[in-house]
PDB file of C-alpha atoms in Angstrom:
ATOM      1  CA  MET A   1     104.884  84.377 169.565  1.00  0.00           C
ATOM      2  CA  LYS A   2     101.058  85.529 168.872  1.00  0.00           C
ATOM      3  CA  ARG A   3     102.638  86.874 165.953  1.00  0.00           C
ATOM      4  CA  THR A   4     103.605  84.324 163.882  1.00  0.00           C
ATOM      5  CA  ILE A   5     101.206  81.938 165.070  1.00  0.00           C
ATOM      6  CA  TRP A   6      98.776  83.632 163.353  1.00  0.00           C
ATOM      7  CA  MET A   7      99.896  83.980 160.748  1.00  0.00           C
ATOM      8  CA  THR A   8     100.624  80.116 160.583  1.00  0.00           C
ATOM      9  CA  ILE A   9      96.523  79.776 161.078  1.00  0.00           C
ATOM     10  CA  GLY A  10      95.707  82.945 158.120  1.00  0.00           C
ATOM     11  CA  ALA A  11      98.371  80.759 155.875  1.00  0.00           C
ATOM     12  CA  LEU A  12      96.206  77.119 156.344  1.00  0.00           C
ATOM     13  CA  LEU A  13      93.425  78.581 156.214  1.00  0.00           C
ATOM     14  CA  LEU A  14      94.439  79.950 152.514  1.00  0.00           C
ATOM     15  CA  LEU A  15      95.730  76.810 151.612  1.00  0.00           C
ATOM     16  CA  GLY A  16      92.839  75.055 152.663  1.00  0.00           C
ATOM     17  CA  VAL A  17      90.308  77.605 150.096  1.00  0.00           C
ATOM     18  CA  ASN A  18      93.010  76.643 147.786  1.00  0.00           C
ATOM     19  CA  LEU A  19      92.594  73.396 147.506  1.00  0.00           C
ATOM     20  CA  THR A  20      88.907  73.130 147.879  1.00  0.00           C
ATOM     21  CA  SER A  21      88.660  75.264 144.592  1.00  0.00           C
ATOM     22  CA  ALA A  22      90.919  73.242 142.272  1.00  0.00           C
ATOM     23  CA  GLN A  23      87.871  72.124 140.117  1.00  0.00           C
ATOM     24  CA  SER A  24      89.367  74.408 136.487  1.00  0.00           C
ATOM     25  CA  LEU A  25      87.216  76.525 135.009  1.00  0.00           C
ATOM     26  CA  GLY A  26      86.998  73.482 131.812  1.00  0.00           C
ATOM     27  CA  ASP A  27      85.684  71.182 134.580  1.00  0.00           C
ATOM     28  CA  ALA A  28      82.810  73.772 135.590  1.00  0.00           C
ATOM     29  CA  ALA A  29      81.267  73.923 132.634  1.00  0.00           C
ATOM     30  CA  ARG A  30      81.455  70.990 131.485  1.00  0.00           C
ATOM     31  CA  SER A  31      79.135  69.586 134.537  1.00  0.00           C
ATOM     32  CA  ALA A  32      76.696  72.928 133.693  1.00  0.00           C
ATOM     33  CA  ARG A  33      76.453  72.597 130.671  1.00  0.00           C
ATOM     34  CA  LYS A  34      75.912  68.371 131.060  1.00  0.00           C
ATOM     35  CA  GLY A  35      73.322  70.049 133.499  1.00  0.00           C
ATOM     36  CA  LYS A  36      71.740  72.481 132.018  1.00  0.00           C
ATOM     37  CA  LEU A  37      68.317  70.184 130.490  1.00  0.00           C
ATOM     38  CA  GLN A  38      68.129  70.187 126.566  1.00  0.00           C
ATOM     39  CA  GLN A  39      65.746  72.595 124.819  1.00  0.00           C
ATOM     40  CA  THR A  40      63.658  70.619 121.988  1.00  0.00           C
ATOM     41  CA  SER A  41      61.546  73.417 120.559  1.00  0.00           C
ATOM     42  CA  THR A  42      65.109  75.184 118.805  1.00  0.00           C
ATOM     43  CA  HIS A  43      67.869  73.747 117.960  1.00  0.00           C
ATOM     44  CA  HIS A  44      71.541  75.589 118.728  1.00  0.00           C
ATOM     45  CA  TYR A  45      73.690  75.569 116.806  1.00  0.00           C
ATOM     46  CA  ASP A  46      77.341  74.876 117.855  1.00  0.00           C
ATOM     47  CA  ASN A  47      80.624  74.119 117.155  1.00  0.00           C
ATOM     48  CA  ASP A  48      80.224  70.462 119.830  1.00  0.00           C
ATOM     49  CA  ASN A  49      76.716  69.957 117.246  1.00  0.00           C
ATOM     50  CA  LEU A  50      77.475  71.733 114.195  1.00  0.00           C
ATOM     51  CA  PRO A  51      77.318  69.534 110.951  1.00  0.00           C
ATOM     52  CA  THR A  52      80.803  68.902 109.350  1.00  0.00           C
ATOM     53  CA  THR A  53      80.390  67.213 106.007  1.00  0.00           C
ATOM     54  CA  ASP A  54      76.485  68.726 105.252  1.00  0.00           C
ATOM     55  CA  LYS A  55      76.039  72.377 104.294  1.00  0.00           C
ATOM     56  CA  VAL A  56      73.750  74.041 106.478  1.00  0.00           C
ATOM     57  CA  SER A  57      70.738  76.207 104.742  1.00  0.00           C
ATOM     58  CA  VAL A  58      69.867  79.391 106.381  1.00  0.00           C
ATOM     59  CA  VAL A  59      66.791  79.801 103.615  1.00  0.00           C
ATOM     60  CA  GLY A  60      65.762  76.593 103.226  1.00  0.00           C
ATOM     61  CA  PRO A  61      64.761  74.588 100.119  1.00  0.00           C
ATOM     62  CA  ALA A  62      64.454  75.980  96.731  1.00  0.00           C
ATOM     63  CA  SER A  63      60.982  75.471  95.907  1.00  0.00           C
ATOM     64  CA  ALA A  64      60.606  73.996  91.731  1.00  0.00           C
ATOM     65  CA  THR A  65      58.435  77.715  90.700  1.00  0.00           C
ATOM     66  CA  SER A  66      61.673  79.783  91.681  1.00  0.00           C
ATOM     67  CA  ASP A  67      64.031  77.906  89.303  1.00  0.00           C
ATOM     68  CA  ALA A  68      61.891  78.275  85.894  1.00  0.00           C
ATOM     69  CA  PRO A  69      61.962  81.922  86.170  1.00  0.00           C
ATOM     70  CA  SER A  70      66.272  82.597  87.119  1.00  0.00           C
ATOM     71  CA  ALA A  71      66.825  80.088  83.793  1.00  0.00           C
ATOM     72  CA  THR A  72      65.797  83.533  82.082  1.00  0.00           C
ATOM     73  CA  THR A  73      66.925  85.874  83.949  1.00  0.00           C
ATOM     74  CA  ASN A  74      70.317  84.796  84.065  1.00  0.00           C
ATOM     75  CA  ALA A  75      70.185  84.027  80.075  1.00  0.00           C
ATOM     76  CA  ALA A  76      68.756  87.155  79.804  1.00  0.00           C
ATOM     77  CA  VAL A  77      71.534  89.246  81.715  1.00  0.00           C
ATOM     78  CA  ALA A  78      74.839  86.850  80.766  1.00  0.00           C
ATOM     79  CA  PRO A  79      76.081  88.243  78.103  1.00  0.00           C
ATOM     80  CA  ALA A  80      76.514  85.890  75.099  1.00  0.00           C
ATOM     81  CA  ASP A  81      80.058  86.237  74.074  1.00  0.00           C
ATOM     82  CA  PRO A  82      82.451  85.927  77.020  1.00  0.00           C
ATOM     83  CA  LYS A  83      85.335  87.788  74.699  1.00  0.00           C
ATOM     84  CA  ALA A  84      82.805  90.791  75.186  1.00  0.00           C
ATOM     85  CA  ALA A  85      81.849  90.598  78.955  1.00  0.00           C
ATOM     86  CA  ALA A  86      85.252  90.407  79.906  1.00  0.00           C
ATOM     87  CA  ALA A  87      86.510  93.373  76.999  1.00  0.00           C
ATOM     88  CA  GLU A  88      83.511  95.271  79.581  1.00  0.00           C
ATOM     89  CA  ARG A  89      84.800  94.222  82.968  1.00  0.00           C
ATOM     90  CA  GLN A  90      88.616  94.965  81.396  1.00  0.00           C
ATOM     91  CA  GLN A  91      86.968  99.065  80.496  1.00  0.00           C
ATOM     92  CA  ALA A  92      85.545  98.862  83.864  1.00  0.00           C
ATOM     93  CA  ALA A  93      88.083  98.151  85.573  1.00  0.00           C
ATOM     94  CA  HIS A  94      90.278 101.433  83.014  1.00  0.00           C
ATOM     95  CA  GLU A  95      87.546 103.690  84.219  1.00  0.00           C
ATOM     96  CA  TRP A  96      87.749 103.138  87.986  1.00  0.00           C
ATOM     97  CA  LYS A  97      91.493 103.060  87.588  1.00  0.00           C
ATOM     98  CA  ALA A  98      91.215 106.602  85.989  1.00  0.00           C
ATOM     99  CA  LYS A  99      89.080 107.463  88.938  1.00  0.00           C
ATOM    100  CA  VAL A 100      91.744 106.595  91.264  1.00  0.00           C
ATOM    101  CA  ASP A 101      94.278 107.844  90.158  1.00  0.00           C
ATOM    102  CA  GLU A 102      93.120 111.591  89.185  1.00  0.00           C
ATOM    103  CA  GLN A 103      92.042 111.701  92.758  1.00  0.00           C
ATOM    104  CA  LYS A 104      95.421 110.667  94.204  1.00  0.00           C
ATOM    105  CA  LYS A 105      96.746 113.160  91.836  1.00  0.00           C
ATOM    106  CA  THR A 106      94.446 115.914  93.270  1.00  0.00           C
ATOM    107  CA  VAL A 107      95.282 114.254  96.833  1.00  0.00           C
ATOM    108  CA  ASP A 108      98.562 115.299  96.069  1.00  0.00           C
ATOM    109  CA  SER A 109      98.109 118.843  94.282  1.00  0.00           C
ATOM    110  CA  LEU A 110      96.241 119.553  97.511  1.00  0.00           C
ATOM    111  CA  ASN A 111      99.289 118.021 100.208  1.00  0.00           C
ATOM    112  CA  HIS A 112     101.459 119.969  97.980  1.00  0.00           C
ATOM    113  CA  GLU A 113     100.133 123.568  98.803  1.00  0.00           C
ATOM    114  CA  LEU A 114      99.460 122.734 102.016  1.00  0.00           C
ATOM    115  CA  ASP A 115     103.092 122.453 102.287  1.00  0.00           C
ATOM    116  CA  LEU A 116     103.854 125.351 100.232  1.00  0.00           C
ATOM    117  CA  VAL A 117     102.186 127.670 102.143  1.00  0.00           C
ATOM    118  CA  GLN A 118     103.445 126.277 105.468  1.00  0.00           C
ATOM    119  CA  ARG A 119     107.136 126.821 104.394  1.00  0.00           C
ATOM    120  CA  GLU A 120     106.071 130.545 103.991  1.00  0.00           C
ATOM    121  CA  TYR A 121     104.923 131.025 107.197  1.00  0.00           C
ATOM    122  CA  ARG A 122     107.366 129.651 108.391  1.00  0.00           C
ATOM    123  CA  LEU A 123     110.505 131.194 106.432  1.00  0.00           C
ATOM    124  CA  ARG A 124     108.340 134.702 107.604  1.00  0.00           C
ATOM    125  CA  ALA A 125     108.590 133.734 111.428  1.00  0.00           C
ATOM    126  CA  VAL A 126     112.281 133.317 111.280  1.00  0.00           C
ATOM    127  CA  ALA A 127     112.337 136.258 109.198  1.00  0.00           C
ATOM    128  CA  GLN A 128     109.744 138.601 112.016  1.00  0.00           C
ATOM    129  CA  TYR A 129     111.294 136.766 115.422  1.00  0.00           C
ATOM    130  CA  SER A 130     115.042 137.455 114.233  1.00  0.00           C
ATOM    131  CA  ASP A 131     114.996 141.032 113.723  1.00  0.00           C
ATOM    132  CA  ALA A 132     114.255 142.389 117.632  1.00  0.00           C
ATOM    133  CA  GLY A 133     113.516 145.245 116.381  1.00  0.00           C
ATOM    134  CA  ASN A 134     111.458 144.490 113.568  1.00  0.00           C
ATOM    135  CA  ARG A 135     108.826 142.873 116.638  1.00  0.00           C
ATOM    136  CA  LEU A 136     108.528 145.541 117.827  1.00  0.00           C
ATOM    137  CA  ARG A 137     107.523 148.256 114.699  1.00  0.00           C
ATOM    138  CA  ASN A 138     105.301 145.824 113.093  1.00  0.00           C
ATOM    139  CA  SER A 139     103.619 143.895 115.504  1.00  0.00           C
ATOM    140  CA  ALA A 140      99.874 144.641 114.635  1.00  0.00           C
ATOM    141  CA  GLN A 141     100.416 144.163 111.233  1.00  0.00           C
ATOM    142  CA  TRP A 142     103.184 140.368 112.155  1.00  0.00           C
ATOM    143  CA  ASP A 143      98.784 139.478 113.718  1.00  0.00           C
ATOM    144  CA  LYS A 144      97.545 140.145 110.525  1.00  0.00           C
ATOM    145  CA  ASP A 145      99.342 138.459 108.347  1.00  0.00           C
ATOM    146  CA  GLU A 146      99.728 135.325 111.248  1.00  0.00           C
ATOM    147  CA  ALA A 147      95.744 134.820 111.566  1.00  0.00           C
ATOM    148  CA  ASP A 148      95.776 135.466 107.976  1.00  0.00           C
ATOM    149  CA  PHE A 149      98.024 132.753 107.135  1.00  0.00           C
ATOM    150  CA  LYS A 150      96.557 130.504 110.325  1.00  0.00           C
ATOM    151  CA  LYS A 151      93.478 130.810 108.242  1.00  0.00           C
ATOM    152  CA  GLN A 152      95.088 129.305 105.093  1.00  0.00           C
ATOM    153  CA  LEU A 153      96.976 126.907 106.291  1.00  0.00           C
ATOM    154  CA  ALA A 154      93.014 125.210 107.768  1.00  0.00           C
ATOM    155  CA  ASP A 155      91.230 126.059 104.855  1.00  0.00           C
ATOM    156  CA  LYS A 156      94.416 124.044 102.951  1.00  0.00           C
ATOM    157  CA  GLN A 157      94.460 121.434 105.167  1.00  0.00           C
ATOM    158  CA  LYS A 158      90.358 120.909 105.497  1.00  0.00           C
ATOM    159  CA  ALA A 159      90.682 120.392 101.315  1.00  0.00           C
ATOM    160  CA  VAL A 160      93.174 118.003 101.997  1.00  0.00           C
ATOM    161  CA  ASP A 161      91.390 115.949 104.750  1.00  0.00           C
ATOM    162  CA  ASP A 162      88.846 116.581 102.286  1.00  0.00           C
ATOM    163  CA  ALA A 163      89.951 115.535  98.975  1.00  0.00           C
ATOM    164  CA  LYS A 164      92.062 112.351 100.767  1.00  0.00           C
ATOM    165  CA  HIS A 165      87.841 111.179 102.026  1.00  0.00           C
ATOM    166  CA  ASP A 166      86.469 111.120  98.843  1.00  0.00           C
ATOM    167  CA  LEU A 167      89.745 109.135  97.795  1.00  0.00           C
ATOM    168  CA  GLU A 168      88.826 107.113 100.347  1.00  0.00           C
ATOM    169  CA  ASN A 169      85.191 106.889  99.368  1.00  0.00           C
ATOM    170  CA  VAL A 170      86.345 106.852  94.680  1.00  0.00           C
ATOM    171  CA  GLN A 171      88.013 103.140  95.960  1.00  0.00           C
ATOM    172  CA  GLU A 172      85.097 102.103  98.353  1.00  0.00           C
ATOM    173  CA  GLN A 173      83.226 102.703  95.338  1.00  0.00           C
ATOM    174  CA  ALA A 174      85.733 100.809  92.267  1.00  0.00           C
ATOM    175  CA  ARG A 175      86.157  97.559  95.504  1.00  0.00           C
ATOM    176  CA  LYS A 176      82.101  97.461  95.090  1.00  0.00           C
ATOM    177  CA  ALA A 177      82.381  96.951  91.255  1.00  0.00           C
ATOM    178  CA  GLY A 178      84.816  94.706  91.977  1.00  0.00           C
ATOM    179  CA  ILE A 179      87.443  95.867  91.008  1.00  0.00           C
ATOM    180  CA  LYS A 180      90.778  95.378  92.829  1.00  0.00           C
ATOM    181  CA  GLU A 181      93.170  97.651  93.570  1.00  0.00           C
ATOM    182  CA  ARG A 182      96.941  96.698  92.049  1.00  0.00           C
ATOM    183  CA  GLU A 183      99.657  98.790  93.974  1.00  0.00           C
TER     184      GLU A 183
END
């Protein structure tokens, strides 16, 4: 009897606590925002007061003196013939594509070599462990050969990883140069 009374009192206390804290998190945030004093020294942009029609200038207004030199430098940098510019871009794209393709071929070649070494190691392991007499007679030689194969495998794997890293670097350089790779 005492147990049920105490459980009822505990349940009523929990229900009372839940009812008193019924304010949602959004309402609490709104009331906290309204309660803050606005700072007049700096203006803080957020989604509520960000202008949607005007553009926000981070740099500031451009000066009239800086406009004149930039026009002459833009004219000097831009080629006179748009066909020549397109041809140069096309040539650069072909060069980057050739570099990427060459690096891909290197990665594929190294992957093939690694695969061959792994296959050869597996074949020798099967031959070594399939014959118990061979295992007993040639255990020292097998240990030496196995260490050599494992070193060779590690070297090949490192070469493949380095080639993949180089491929990523070449692709990143091509991307920075403005060349889009088409799959």
